[in-house]
Amino acid sequence: SCGYRHPDTSEENGEDYASDATEGHDDEDEIYEGEYQGVPAHSDGKSRDGQVSMGQPVSDSLRERKELEQERLAEEEELAQQYELIMQECGHGRFQWQLFFVLGMALMSDGVEVFVVGFVLPSAETDMCVPNSGAGWLGSIVYLGMMVGAFFWGGLSDKVGRKQCLLISMSVNGFFSFLSSFVQGYSMFLFCRMLSGFGIGAAVPIVFPYFAEFLSREKRGEHLSWLCMFWMIGGIYASAMAWLIIPHYGWSFSMGSAYQFHSWRVFVVVCALPCMCAVVALTFMTESPRFFLEMGKHDEAWMVLKQVHDTNMRARGEPEKVFTVSTILSLPQYDFSLGIYCFLYIIFSLQIWLTFMKCFQYPVKDNTIKLAIVWFTLSFGYYGLSVWFPDVIHHLQSDEYASRVKIHNDERLEDFTFNFTLENQIHTNGVFINDRFISMKMKSVTFIDSTFQNCYFDDVSTVGSLFKNCTFIEAFFYNTDIDDSKLVGSRVINSSFHHNKTGCQMTFDDDYSAYWVYFVNFLGTLAVLPGNIVSALLMDKIGRLSMLGGSMVLSGISCFFLWFGTSESMMIFMLCLYNGLSISAWNSLDVVTAELYSTDRRCTGFGFCNALCKLAAVLGNLIFGSLVGITKAIPILLASAVLVGGGLVGLRLPDTRGNVLM
């Protein structure tokens, strides 16, 4: 009754099936004579009882609102069933795999953006001389940009299209990511990274619905799970590039004293490459036919579906197969103005907000609330622990480093030359007379209540070093970085400073654990691989909800065992175990969210949930980060509780395994 004939039926009747919209066929160029005359809508442009033609508003006087909603729902269900049959005829092949890699690059960019923040933060704050009051703003402001972007772009894509919004948003991300590597001021750098986050916020809310609308029911769970792997690939890419690029501070150049381009800026440029590749590739892809049908654009939808069918058939070696769809169901549409007026109308007449409110109406209201809880709890635990793990490891390393400190008391040195590195030492009540400190580095060295008389300092770098309550008498400083910030409570008498080093000096040796931090992040991201494979293979077999709830509960239990972690190796093992267990929950949640909403609100609902995800990330960073080195009990118990609680709520969601896309 929907005008769809399956090819198998035609073959059984001995008929040559062909599209009513095409005549003839050419095996070489796949061009049909009388190519395309327009797909007639299900109603053939005529009004049925209680329905008006496309482009005309439905009058409230024709039907009661409840009856109209029921009729609309019935038509959406019929369209969903027909669309499922069409996608089964199109098959799963070359077209979907091309789209898979293009959208994968976009999702990879989201993973890169999250990791870039953590890797760039120490170097950027050091290079730009950021005071302690400004430290940490970079991580929070990027997540805030992603939160606003997820909600904005998700809602907009339900109005103007998945491809168009994703292309614009990824262009915004790529442009401002690239620009941020060249700006010098920290405030401008924050502004660029915020807009970069605003752009990449569209990736998750659009990528999964976009790809889901090209998949048949039996393929959807598995291939959306495979798509999730690109987020992991983005994390691995960022970790590897950080390890290979950031430590090489020789990879830098300067233009006078005003412009410095250090290696961490090279890393930022390299991390923008996946986004730029995604933008280029997206220009060659098509809009979602399911979105076209929702907007009443049947001709455009038919052409895209035919392209999917023909691309897959040619790849299978069956170019003679003809696309048999001749009629597609019509849904009544309201007449919207086109062009720039339409765009401004959508933005300023609160259409995005109205679509968002539909996510809290029957029959999806309860499911939206449950999804919001699961997204928030999973994100709060994951991002909270992701910032807590490295800091705890760094804290353990610092404690071990401090335990090896060498203490020198009441020493007296005269006419001695220091031309070697001093590291991890404390000098108390020392007296230094006519001593020379030449071409040397002091790393984590503290002088307390010491006296320097007639001493000469030339080309000295002091990393993490201080002079507390010291006295300098007739000392001479040339080309050093010793300034007021290093002279805490000290007296300088008849001494002179010449050609002092300005700005914040960057050397990779400043952070003795930087290599290790990159490596730990790399291991934690790589540990996700087994979980990704398992979730992809079992998503359609054991169900989305079993995997979602089970993964979150197991993650909460594994988190609890962090209580017993007392060494670096054990904490790293628990990090890998936690990441491996939690990834199945993320994959399941992406699939369930994409399948739970109808086409007219799918990206809006996804965007809202992802915005909550980023809000939870900000709160997790603030709360867990403030507890590093203070107590292990609160982070462990809090993360375990929210993960287990969120998993139990996730089990209450409806099973979407057998759903068609409404």
Coordinates of C-alpha atoms in Angstrom, one line a residue, residues 159-625:
K159 CA 15.8 22.1 10.9
V160 CA 18.3 22.6 8.1
G161 CA 20.0 19.2 7.7
R162 CA 22.6 17.0 9.1
K163 CA 25.3 17.4 6.4
Q164 CA 25.0 21.2 6.2
C165 CA 25.2 21.7 10.0
L166 CA 28.1 19.2 10.4
L167 CA 30.0 20.8 7.6
I168 CA 29.7 24.4 9.0
S169 CA 30.4 23.3 12.5
M170 CA 33.5 21.3 11.6
S171 CA 34.7 24.3 9.5
V172 CA 34.4 26.5 12.6
N173 CA 36.3 24.0 14.7
G174 CA 39.1 23.6 12.1
F175 CA 39.5 27.3 11.5
F176 CA 39.7 28.3 15.2
S177 CA 41.9 25.3 16.1
F178 CA 44.4 26.4 13.5
L179 CA 44.2 30.0 14.5
S180 CA 44.7 29.2 18.2
S181 CA 48.2 27.9 17.4
F182 CA 49.4 31.3 16.3
V183 CA 47.8 33.7 18.8
Q184 CA 50.2 34.9 21.6
G185 CA 47.9 36.1 24.4
Y186 CA 46.3 33.7 26.8
S187 CA 42.9 35.4 26.7
M188 CA 42.9 35.2 22.9
F189 CA 44.0 31.6 23.0
L190 CA 41.1 30.8 25.4
F191 CA 38.7 32.6 23.0
C192 CA 39.8 30.6 20.0
R193 CA 39.7 27.3 21.9
M194 CA 36.2 28.1 23.1
L195 CA 35.0 28.7 19.6
S196 CA 36.8 25.6 18.5
G197 CA 34.9 23.6 21.2
F198 CA 31.7 25.2 20.1
G199 CA 32.3 23.9 16.6
I200 CA 33.3 20.4 17.5
G201 CA 30.3 20.1 19.9
A202 CA 28.3 19.2 16.8
A203 CA 30.2 16.0 16.1
V204 CA 28.6 13.5 18.5
P205 CA 25.0 14.8 18.3
I206 CA 25.0 14.8 14.4
V207 CA 27.4 12.0 13.4
F208 CA 25.4 9.1 15.1
P209 CA 21.9 10.1 13.9
Y210 CA 23.4 10.9 10.4
F211 CA 25.0 7.5 10.0
A212 CA 22.0 5.7 11.6
E213 CA 19.7 7.0 8.9
F214 CA 21.7 5.2 6.3
L215 CA 21.6 1.8 8.1
S216 CA 19.0 -0.9 8.1
R217 CA 17.7 -2.2 11.4
E218 CA 19.9 -5.4 11.6
K219 CA 23.1 -3.4 10.8
R220 CA 22.5 -0.3 13.0
G221 CA 23.7 -1.5 16.4
E222 CA 26.9 -3.1 15.2
H223 CA 28.1 -0.4 12.8
L224 CA 27.3 2.5 15.1
S225 CA 29.5 0.7 17.6
W226 CA 32.3 0.3 15.1
L227 CA 31.9 4.1 14.4
C228 CA 32.6 4.7 18.1
M229 CA 36.2 3.4 17.6
F230 CA 37.1 6.6 15.9
W231 CA 36.9 8.5 19.2
M232 CA 39.4 6.1 20.6
I233 CA 41.6 6.5 17.5
G234 CA 41.4 10.3 18.1
G235 CA 42.7 9.8 21.6
I236 CA 45.6 7.6 20.4
Y237 CA 46.5 10.0 17.7
A238 CA 46.6 13.0 20.1
S239 CA 48.7 11.0 22.7
A240 CA 51.1 9.8 20.0
M241 CA 51.5 13.3 18.5
A242 CA 52.0 14.8 21.9
W243 CA 54.7 12.3 22.7
L244 CA 56.5 12.9 19.4
I245 CA 56.1 16.7 19.1
I246 CA 55.8 18.6 22.4
P247 CA 59.1 17.4 24.0
H248 CA 61.1 18.7 21.1
Y249 CA 61.3 22.4 22.1
G250 CA 64.0 22.8 19.5
W251 CA 61.1 22.7 16.9
S252 CA 60.4 26.4 17.4
F253 CA 61.1 29.8 15.9
S254 CA 60.7 33.4 17.0
M255 CA 60.2 36.7 15.3
G256 CA 61.9 39.2 17.7
S257 CA 60.9 39.0 21.3
A258 CA 57.2 39.5 20.6
Y259 CA 56.3 36.3 18.7
Q260 CA 57.3 32.8 19.8
F261 CA 56.1 29.6 18.1
H262 CA 57.0 26.6 20.3
S263 CA 56.6 22.9 19.6
W264 CA 53.3 22.7 21.5
R265 CA 51.8 25.0 18.9
V266 CA 53.0 22.6 16.2
F267 CA 51.1 19.9 18.1
V268 CA 47.9 22.1 18.0
V269 CA 48.3 22.5 14.2
V270 CA 48.8 18.7 13.7
C271 CA 45.7 18.0 15.8
A272 CA 43.6 20.2 13.5
L273 CA 44.3 18.0 10.5
P274 CA 41.6 15.3 11.1
C275 CA 39.0 18.0 11.3
M276 CA 40.2 19.6 8.0
C277 CA 40.2 16.3 6.3
A278 CA 36.6 15.7 7.5
V279 CA 35.5 19.0 6.1
V280 CA 36.9 18.2 2.7
A281 CA 35.4 14.7 2.6
L282 CA 32.0 15.9 3.8
T283 CA 31.6 18.1 0.8
F284 CA 31.3 15.0 -1.4
M285 CA 28.7 13.3 0.8
T286 CA 24.9 13.6 0.5
E287 CA 22.3 14.7 3.0
S288 CA 20.3 12.1 4.9
P289 CA 17.3 10.9 2.8
R290 CA 15.4 10.3 6.1
F291 CA 15.8 14.0 6.8
F292 CA 14.6 14.9 3.3
L293 CA 11.5 12.8 3.8
E294 CA 10.8 14.5 7.1
M295 CA 11.0 17.8 5.4
G296 CA 8.7 16.7 2.5
K297 CA 11.5 16.7 -0.1
H298 CA 10.6 13.4 -1.7
D299 CA 12.5 14.0 -5.0
E300 CA 15.7 14.8 -3.2
A301 CA 15.2 11.7 -0.9
W302 CA 14.6 9.5 -3.9
M303 CA 17.7 10.6 -5.7
V304 CA 19.9 10.0 -2.6
L305 CA 18.4 6.5 -2.0
K306 CA 18.9 5.7 -5.7
Q307 CA 22.6 6.8 -5.4
V308 CA 23.0 4.6 -2.3
H309 CA 21.4 1.6 -4.1
D310 CA 23.4 2.0 -7.4
T311 CA 26.7 2.6 -5.6
N312 CA 26.3 -0.6 -3.5
M313 CA 25.1 -2.7 -6.5
R314 CA 28.0 -1.6 -8.7
A315 CA 30.4 -2.5 -5.9
R316 CA 28.8 -6.0 -5.6
G317 CA 29.2 -6.5 -9.3
E318 CA 25.4 -6.3 -10.0
P319 CA 25.1 -3.0 -11.9
E320 CA 22.0 -4.3 -13.7
K321 CA 19.8 -4.2 -10.6
V322 CA 17.3 -1.4 -10.8
F323 CA 16.1 0.7 -7.8
T324 CA 12.4 -0.3 -7.6
V325 CA 10.9 2.4 -5.4
S326 CA 8.3 4.4 -7.2
T327 CA 6.2 6.0 -4.4
I328 CA 7.2 7.3 -1.0
L329 CA 4.8 8.2 1.8
S330 CA 4.0 11.9 2.2
L331 CA 3.7 13.7 5.5
P332 CA 1.8 17.0 5.8
Q333 CA 4.2 19.9 6.1
Y334 CA 4.0 23.5 7.1
D335 CA 5.1 26.0 4.6
F336 CA 8.4 27.7 5.6
S337 CA 10.1 30.5 3.8
L338 CA 13.3 29.7 2.0
G339 CA 16.7 31.3 1.9
I340 CA 18.3 33.5 4.4
Y341 CA 14.9 34.5 5.8
C342 CA 14.3 30.9 6.7
F343 CA 17.6 30.6 8.5
L344 CA 17.0 33.8 10.5
Y345 CA 13.4 32.7 11.2
I346 CA 14.6 29.4 12.6
I347 CA 17.2 31.0 14.8
F348 CA 15.2 33.9 16.1
S349 CA 11.7 32.5 16.3
L350 CA 12.8 29.9 18.9
Q351 CA 12.2 26.9 16.5
I352 CA 15.2 25.1 18.1
W353 CA 13.7 25.7 21.5
L354 CA 10.3 24.4 20.4
T355 CA 11.9 21.2 19.0
F356 CA 13.8 20.8 22.2
M357 CA 10.6 21.0 24.2
K358 CA 9.1 18.2 22.0
C359 CA 11.8 15.9 23.6
F360 CA 9.9 16.5 26.9
Q361 CA 6.4 15.6 25.5
Y362 CA 4.6 12.4 25.3
P363 CA 5.7 9.7 24.4
V364 CA 9.4 10.4 24.9
K365 CA 9.3 12.6 28.0
D366 CA 10.2 9.8 30.5
N367 CA 12.9 8.4 28.2
T368 CA 14.5 11.8 27.8
I369 CA 14.8 12.2 31.6
K370 CA 16.3 8.7 32.0
L371 CA 18.7 9.3 29.1
A372 CA 19.8 12.7 30.7
I373 CA 20.5 10.9 34.0
V374 CA 22.5 8.2 32.3
W375 CA 24.5 10.6 30.1
F376 CA 25.3 12.9 33.1
T377 CA 26.3 10.1 35.5
L378 CA 28.5 8.3 33.0
S379 CA 30.2 11.5 31.9
F380 CA 30.7 12.7 35.5
G381 CA 32.4 9.5 36.5
Y382 CA 34.4 9.2 33.3
Y383 CA 35.7 12.7 32.9
G384 CA 36.1 13.1 36.7
L385 CA 38.3 10.1 36.9
S386 CA 40.2 11.0 33.7
V387 CA 41.5 14.1 35.4
W388 CA 41.9 12.5 38.8
F389 CA 44.0 9.5 37.5
P390 CA 46.9 11.5 35.9
D391 CA 47.0 13.9 38.8
V392 CA 47.1 11.1 41.4
I393 CA 49.9 9.4 39.5
H394 CA 51.7 12.7 39.3
H395 CA 51.2 13.2 43.0
L396 CA 52.7 9.7 43.7
Q397 CA 55.6 10.6 41.5
S398 CA 56.1 13.9 43.4
D399 CA 56.1 12.2 46.7
E400 CA 58.6 9.7 45.5
Y401 CA 60.8 12.5 44.0
A402 CA 60.6 14.4 47.3
S403 CA 61.6 11.4 49.3
R404 CA 65.0 11.4 47.5
V405 CA 65.8 15.0 48.3
K406 CA 69.3 15.8 49.5
I407 CA 69.6 18.2 52.4
H408 CA 72.7 20.3 53.1
N409 CA 73.1 22.2 56.3
D410 CA 75.6 24.8 57.4
E411 CA 77.8 24.4 54.4
R412 CA 80.5 27.0 53.6
L413 CA 82.1 27.3 50.1
E414 CA 84.7 29.9 49.0
D415 CA 86.1 30.4 45.4
F416 CA 84.2 27.5 44.1
T417 CA 82.8 27.2 40.5
F418 CA 79.4 25.6 39.9
N419 CA 79.1 24.5 36.3
F420 CA 76.9 21.5 36.6
T421 CA 73.3 20.8 37.4
L422 CA 71.9 20.9 40.9
E423 CA 68.7 18.9 41.3
N424 CA 66.3 18.1 44.1
Q425 CA 68.3 19.6 46.9
I426 CA 67.7 21.8 50.0
H427 CA 70.5 24.1 51.3
T428 CA 70.0 25.6 54.7
N429 CA 72.1 28.2 56.5
G430 CA 74.8 28.1 53.8
V431 CA 77.5 30.7 53.2
F432 CA 78.9 31.2 49.7
I433 CA 81.8 33.6 49.2
N434 CA 83.4 34.5 45.9
D435 CA 81.7 31.6 44.2
R436 CA 80.8 31.4 40.5
F437 CA 77.6 29.8 39.1
I438 CA 78.2 29.6 35.3
S439 CA 76.1 27.9 32.6
M440 CA 74.2 25.7 35.0
K441 CA 70.7 24.7 35.9
M442 CA 69.1 24.5 39.3
K443 CA 66.1 22.2 39.2
S444 CA 63.9 21.9 42.3
V445 CA 66.6 23.4 44.5
T446 CA 65.8 25.6 47.5
F447 CA 68.2 27.8 49.4
I448 CA 67.0 28.8 52.9
D449 CA 68.6 31.4 55.2
S450 CA 71.8 31.4 53.1
T451 CA 74.2 34.2 52.3
F452 CA 75.8 34.9 48.9
Q453 CA 78.7 37.4 49.1
N454 CA 80.6 38.6 46.0
C455 CA 79.1 35.7 43.9
Y456 CA 78.9 35.7 40.2
F457 CA 75.8 34.2 38.4
D458 CA 76.1 33.8 34.6
D459 CA 73.6 32.0 32.3
V460 CA 71.8 30.3 35.1
S461 CA 68.3 28.7 34.8
T462 CA 66.3 28.0 37.9
V463 CA 63.4 25.5 37.4
G464 CA 61.2 25.1 40.4
S465 CA 63.9 26.7 42.5
L466 CA 63.6 29.3 45.2
F467 CA 65.8 31.5 47.5
K468 CA 63.9 31.9 50.8
N469 CA 65.1 34.5 53.3
C470 CA 68.5 34.7 51.7
T471 CA 70.9 37.6 51.6
F472 CA 72.9 38.7 48.4
I473 CA 75.8 41.1 49.0
E474 CA 77.6 42.7 46.0
A475 CA 76.4 39.8 43.8
F476 CA 76.4 40.1 40.0
F477 CA 73.7 38.5 37.8
Y478 CA 74.1 38.2 34.0
N479 CA 71.6 36.4 31.7
T480 CA 69.7 34.6 34.4
D481 CA 66.0 34.0 35.1
I482 CA 66.4 34.9 38.8
D483 CA 63.8 37.6 39.6
D484 CA 61.6 38.8 42.4
S485 CA 59.4 35.7 42.1
K486 CA 62.4 33.5 43.0
L487 CA 63.7 35.7 45.8
V488 CA 61.1 35.0 48.5
G489 CA 61.7 37.2 51.5
S490 CA 65.3 37.7 50.4
R491 CA 67.5 40.9 50.7
V492 CA 69.6 42.1 47.8
I493 CA 72.4 44.6 48.8
N494 CA 74.6 46.4 46.3
S495 CA 73.9 43.8 43.7
S496 CA 73.2 44.2 39.9
F497 CA 71.2 42.4 37.3
H498 CA 72.1 42.5 33.6
H499 CA 70.3 41.0 30.6
N500 CA 67.9 39.0 32.7
K501 CA 65.9 36.3 30.8
T502 CA 62.4 37.5 30.2
G503 CA 59.2 35.5 29.9
C504 CA 58.6 32.0 30.9
Q505 CA 61.4 29.7 30.0
M506 CA 60.3 26.3 28.6
T507 CA 62.4 23.2 28.6
F508 CA 61.0 19.7 28.5
D509 CA 63.2 18.8 31.5
D510 CA 61.0 21.1 33.6
D511 CA 58.4 18.3 33.8
Y512 CA 60.2 15.1 34.7
S513 CA 57.0 13.1 34.2
A514 CA 55.7 14.5 31.0
Y515 CA 56.8 11.6 28.8
W516 CA 55.2 9.2 31.4
V517 CA 52.0 11.2 31.4
Y518 CA 51.7 10.9 27.6
F519 CA 52.4 7.2 27.8
V520 CA 49.9 6.6 30.5
N521 CA 47.2 8.4 28.5
F522 CA 48.2 6.3 25.4
L523 CA 47.8 3.1 27.4
G524 CA 44.5 4.2 28.8
T525 CA 43.1 5.0 25.4
L526 CA 44.5 1.8 23.8
A527 CA 42.8 -0.2 26.6
V528 CA 39.5 0.8 25.1
L529 CA 40.1 -1.3 21.9
P530 CA 39.0 -4.7 23.4
G531 CA 35.8 -3.1 24.8
N532 CA 35.1 -1.5 21.4
I533 CA 35.4 -4.8 19.6
V534 CA 33.3 -6.7 22.1
S535 CA 30.5 -4.1 22.1
A536 CA 30.4 -4.0 18.3
L537 CA 30.1 -7.8 18.0
L538 CA 27.6 -8.2 20.8
M539 CA 25.5 -5.1 20.5
D540 CA 22.8 -6.8 18.4
K541 CA 23.1 -10.1 20.2
I542 CA 22.8 -9.3 23.9
G543 CA 21.0 -6.0 23.5
R544 CA 21.8 -2.3 24.1
L545 CA 20.3 -2.1 27.6
S546 CA 22.1 -5.2 29.0
M547 CA 25.4 -3.8 27.7
L548 CA 24.7 -0.3 28.9
G549 CA 23.7 -1.2 32.5
G550 CA 26.2 -4.0 32.8
S551 CA 29.1 -1.9 31.6
M552 CA 28.3 1.0 34.0
V553 CA 27.8 -1.3 37.0
L554 CA 31.1 -3.1 36.3
S555 CA 32.9 0.2 35.8
G556 CA 31.6 1.4 39.2
I557 CA 32.8 -1.8 40.8
S558 CA 36.3 -1.5 39.2
C559 CA 36.4 2.1 40.3
F560 CA 35.9 1.0 43.9
F561 CA 39.0 -1.1 43.9
L562 CA 41.1 2.1 43.3
W563 CA 40.8 2.4 47.1
F564 CA 43.5 -0.3 47.3
G565 CA 45.8 1.3 44.8
T566 CA 49.1 2.4 46.4
S567 CA 51.5 2.4 43.5
E568 CA 51.8 3.8 40.1
S569 CA 51.6 0.5 38.3
M570 CA 48.5 -0.5 40.1
M571 CA 46.8 2.8 39.4
I572 CA 47.7 2.5 35.7
F573 CA 46.3 -1.0 35.6
M574 CA 43.0 0.2 37.2
L575 CA 42.9 3.1 34.7
C576 CA 43.1 0.6 31.8
L577 CA 40.6 -1.7 33.3
Y578 CA 38.1 1.1 33.9
N579 CA 38.4 2.5 30.4
G580 CA 38.0 -1.0 28.9
L581 CA 34.8 -1.6 30.9
S582 CA 33.2 1.8 30.4
I583 CA 33.5 2.0 26.6
S584 CA 30.7 -0.5 26.1
A585 CA 28.4 1.8 28.0
W586 CA 29.4 4.8 25.8
N587 CA 28.8 2.8 22.6
S588 CA 25.4 1.4 23.9
L589 CA 24.3 4.9 25.0
D590 CA 25.1 6.4 21.5
V591 CA 23.1 3.7 19.8
V592 CA 20.1 3.9 22.1
T593 CA 20.0 7.7 21.9
A594 CA 20.1 7.6 18.1
E595 CA 17.3 5.0 17.9
L596 CA 15.0 6.4 20.6
Y597 CA 14.0 9.7 19.1
S598 CA 12.0 10.3 15.9
T599 CA 13.7 12.0 12.9
D600 CA 12.3 15.5 13.7
R601 CA 13.9 15.6 17.1
R602 CA 16.7 13.0 16.9
C603 CA 19.7 15.4 16.7
T604 CA 18.0 17.8 19.2
G605 CA 17.7 15.1 21.8
F606 CA 21.2 13.8 21.1
G607 CA 22.5 17.4 21.4
F608 CA 20.8 18.0 24.7
C609 CA 22.2 14.7 26.2
N610 CA 25.7 15.5 24.9
A611 CA 25.4 19.1 26.3
L612 CA 24.7 17.5 29.7
C613 CA 27.7 15.3 29.1
K614 CA 30.0 18.3 28.8
L615 CA 28.4 20.0 31.8
A616 CA 29.2 16.9 33.8
A617 CA 32.7 16.9 32.5
V618 CA 33.2 20.5 33.8
L619 CA 31.8 19.6 37.2
G620 CA 33.8 16.4 37.3
N621 CA 37.0 18.3 36.5
L622 CA 36.4 20.9 39.2
I623 CA 35.3 18.5 42.0
F624 CA 37.7 15.6 41.4
G625 CA 40.6 18.0 40.6

